[in-house]
Amino acid sequence: FEMTETPFTGTKPKAAVEIEVEDGTHTSGMPVNVKALCPLNAIECSWSAPDSKEKVVSGMTATLTFDKPGSYTVSFTTSFITY
């Protein structure tokens, strides 16, 4: 998740979504649990992990499994209802 600076204040805005990954050592072949902390107006949440066994998972939480050790890209997408 990349943040950009606000031009007038020089401060970074608070993220609309925070991602949590379970603590501890993650072993290849064992599931990793991830969780999104979103505002109440978040809808249609999904995780995309092309290198995991699960590929795409819907919902605020996901369990992903990777066969080999390494660094992987996991994307989280959500839509928000605006009031």
mmCIF file of C-alpha atoms in Angstrom:
data_model
loop_
_atom_site.group_PDB
_atom_site.id
_atom_site.type_symbol
_atom_site.label_atom_id
_atom_site.label_comp_id
_atom_site.label_asym_id
_atom_site.label_seq_id
_atom_site.Cartn_x
_atom_site.Cartn_y
_atom_site.Cartn_z
ATOM 1 C CA PHE A 1 0.000 0.000 0.000
ATOM 2 C CA GLU A 2 1.636 3.203 -1.120
ATOM 3 C CA MET A 3 0.812 6.550 0.469
ATOM 4 C CA THR A 4 1.356 9.963 -1.078
ATOM 5 C CA GLU A 5 1.889 13.261 0.716
ATOM 6 C CA THR A 6 -0.881 15.822 0.997
ATOM 7 C CA PRO A 7 0.382 18.898 -0.879
ATOM 8 C CA PHE A 8 -0.808 21.559 1.604
ATOM 9 C CA THR A 9 0.174 20.019 4.938
ATOM 10 C CA GLY A 10 3.112 17.803 4.061
ATOM 11 C CA THR A 11 1.585 14.982 6.100
ATOM 12 C CA LYS A 12 0.508 11.581 4.894
ATOM 13 C CA PRO A 13 -3.240 10.848 4.967
ATOM 14 C CA LYS A 14 -4.450 7.936 7.069
ATOM 15 C CA ALA A 15 -4.959 4.768 5.032
ATOM 16 C CA ALA A 16 -8.592 3.916 4.317
ATOM 17 C CA VAL A 17 -7.755 0.219 4.658
ATOM 18 C CA GLU A 18 -5.228 -1.431 6.966
ATOM 19 C CA ILE A 19 -3.912 -4.944 6.297
ATOM 20 C CA GLU A 20 -2.922 -7.389 9.039
ATOM 21 C CA VAL A 21 -0.889 -10.556 8.518
ATOM 22 C CA GLU A 22 -0.719 -13.133 11.295
ATOM 23 C CA ASP A 23 2.461 -12.986 13.362
ATOM 24 C CA GLY A 24 5.120 -15.661 13.296
ATOM 25 C CA THR A 25 7.194 -17.566 10.807
ATOM 26 C CA HIS A 26 5.407 -18.607 7.646
ATOM 27 C CA THR A 27 6.423 -21.978 6.215
ATOM 28 C CA SER A 28 5.914 -22.811 2.538
ATOM 29 C CA GLY A 29 2.913 -25.044 2.000
ATOM 30 C CA MET A 30 1.254 -23.818 5.208
ATOM 31 C CA PRO A 31 -1.624 -21.321 5.092
ATOM 32 C CA VAL A 32 -1.135 -17.636 5.920
ATOM 33 C CA ASN A 33 -4.097 -15.661 7.277
ATOM 34 C CA VAL A 34 -4.574 -12.048 6.183
ATOM 35 C CA LYS A 35 -7.219 -9.589 7.320
ATOM 36 C CA ALA A 36 -8.373 -6.186 6.079
ATOM 37 C CA LEU A 37 -9.550 -3.551 8.549
ATOM 38 C CA CYS A 38 -11.969 -1.421 6.554
ATOM 39 C CA PRO A 39 -14.513 1.294 7.290
ATOM 40 C CA LEU A 40 -18.118 0.138 7.635
ATOM 41 C CA ASN A 41 -18.992 1.412 4.160
ATOM 42 C CA ALA A 42 -16.669 -1.112 2.465
ATOM 43 C CA ILE A 43 -18.346 -3.651 0.171
ATOM 44 C CA GLU A 44 -17.238 -6.275 -2.361
ATOM 45 C CA CYS A 45 -13.843 -7.058 -0.832
ATOM 46 C CA SER A 46 -11.484 -9.489 -2.567
ATOM 47 C CA TRP A 47 -7.877 -10.718 -2.354
ATOM 48 C CA SER A 48 -5.790 -11.616 -5.380
ATOM 49 C CA ALA A 49 -2.674 -13.754 -4.971
ATOM 50 C CA PRO A 50 -1.697 -15.184 -8.370
ATOM 51 C CA ASP A 51 1.064 -17.390 -6.905
ATOM 52 C CA SER A 52 -1.070 -18.921 -4.144
ATOM 53 C CA LYS A 53 -3.174 -22.051 -4.416
ATOM 54 C CA GLU A 54 -6.321 -19.982 -3.798
ATOM 55 C CA LYS A 55 -5.693 -17.315 -6.544
ATOM 56 C CA VAL A 56 -8.724 -15.128 -5.585
ATOM 57 C CA VAL A 57 -10.612 -15.017 -2.275
ATOM 58 C CA SER A 58 -13.681 -12.881 -1.490
ATOM 59 C CA GLY A 59 -14.261 -11.220 1.876
ATOM 60 C CA MET A 60 -12.452 -9.197 4.546
ATOM 61 C CA THR A 61 -10.255 -12.161 5.530
ATOM 62 C CA ALA A 62 -8.389 -14.740 3.465
ATOM 63 C CA THR A 63 -6.270 -17.813 3.989
ATOM 64 C CA LEU A 64 -3.545 -18.106 1.342
ATOM 65 C CA THR A 65 -1.086 -20.949 0.723
ATOM 66 C CA PHE A 66 2.199 -20.623 -1.178
ATOM 67 C CA ASP A 67 4.133 -23.741 -2.245
ATOM 68 C CA LYS A 68 7.636 -22.246 -2.282
ATOM 69 C CA PRO A 69 9.500 -19.859 0.034
ATOM 70 C CA GLY A 70 9.807 -16.316 -1.271
ATOM 71 C CA SER A 71 8.219 -12.901 -1.547
ATOM 72 C CA TYR A 72 4.805 -12.705 -3.140
ATOM 73 C CA THR A 73 2.448 -9.982 -4.314
ATOM 74 C CA VAL A 74 -0.981 -10.040 -2.695
ATOM 75 C CA SER A 75 -3.555 -7.430 -3.724
ATOM 76 C CA PHE A 76 -6.659 -6.358 -1.822
ATOM 77 C CA THR A 77 -9.489 -4.619 -3.663
ATOM 78 C CA THR A 78 -12.624 -3.119 -2.199
ATOM 79 C CA SER A 79 -15.470 -0.846 -3.188
ATOM 80 C CA PHE A 80 -16.950 1.761 -0.880
ATOM 81 C CA ILE A 81 -20.452 3.152 -0.612
ATOM 82 C CA THR A 82 -20.295 6.943 -0.500
ATOM 83 C CA TYR A 83 -22.855 8.811 1.550
#
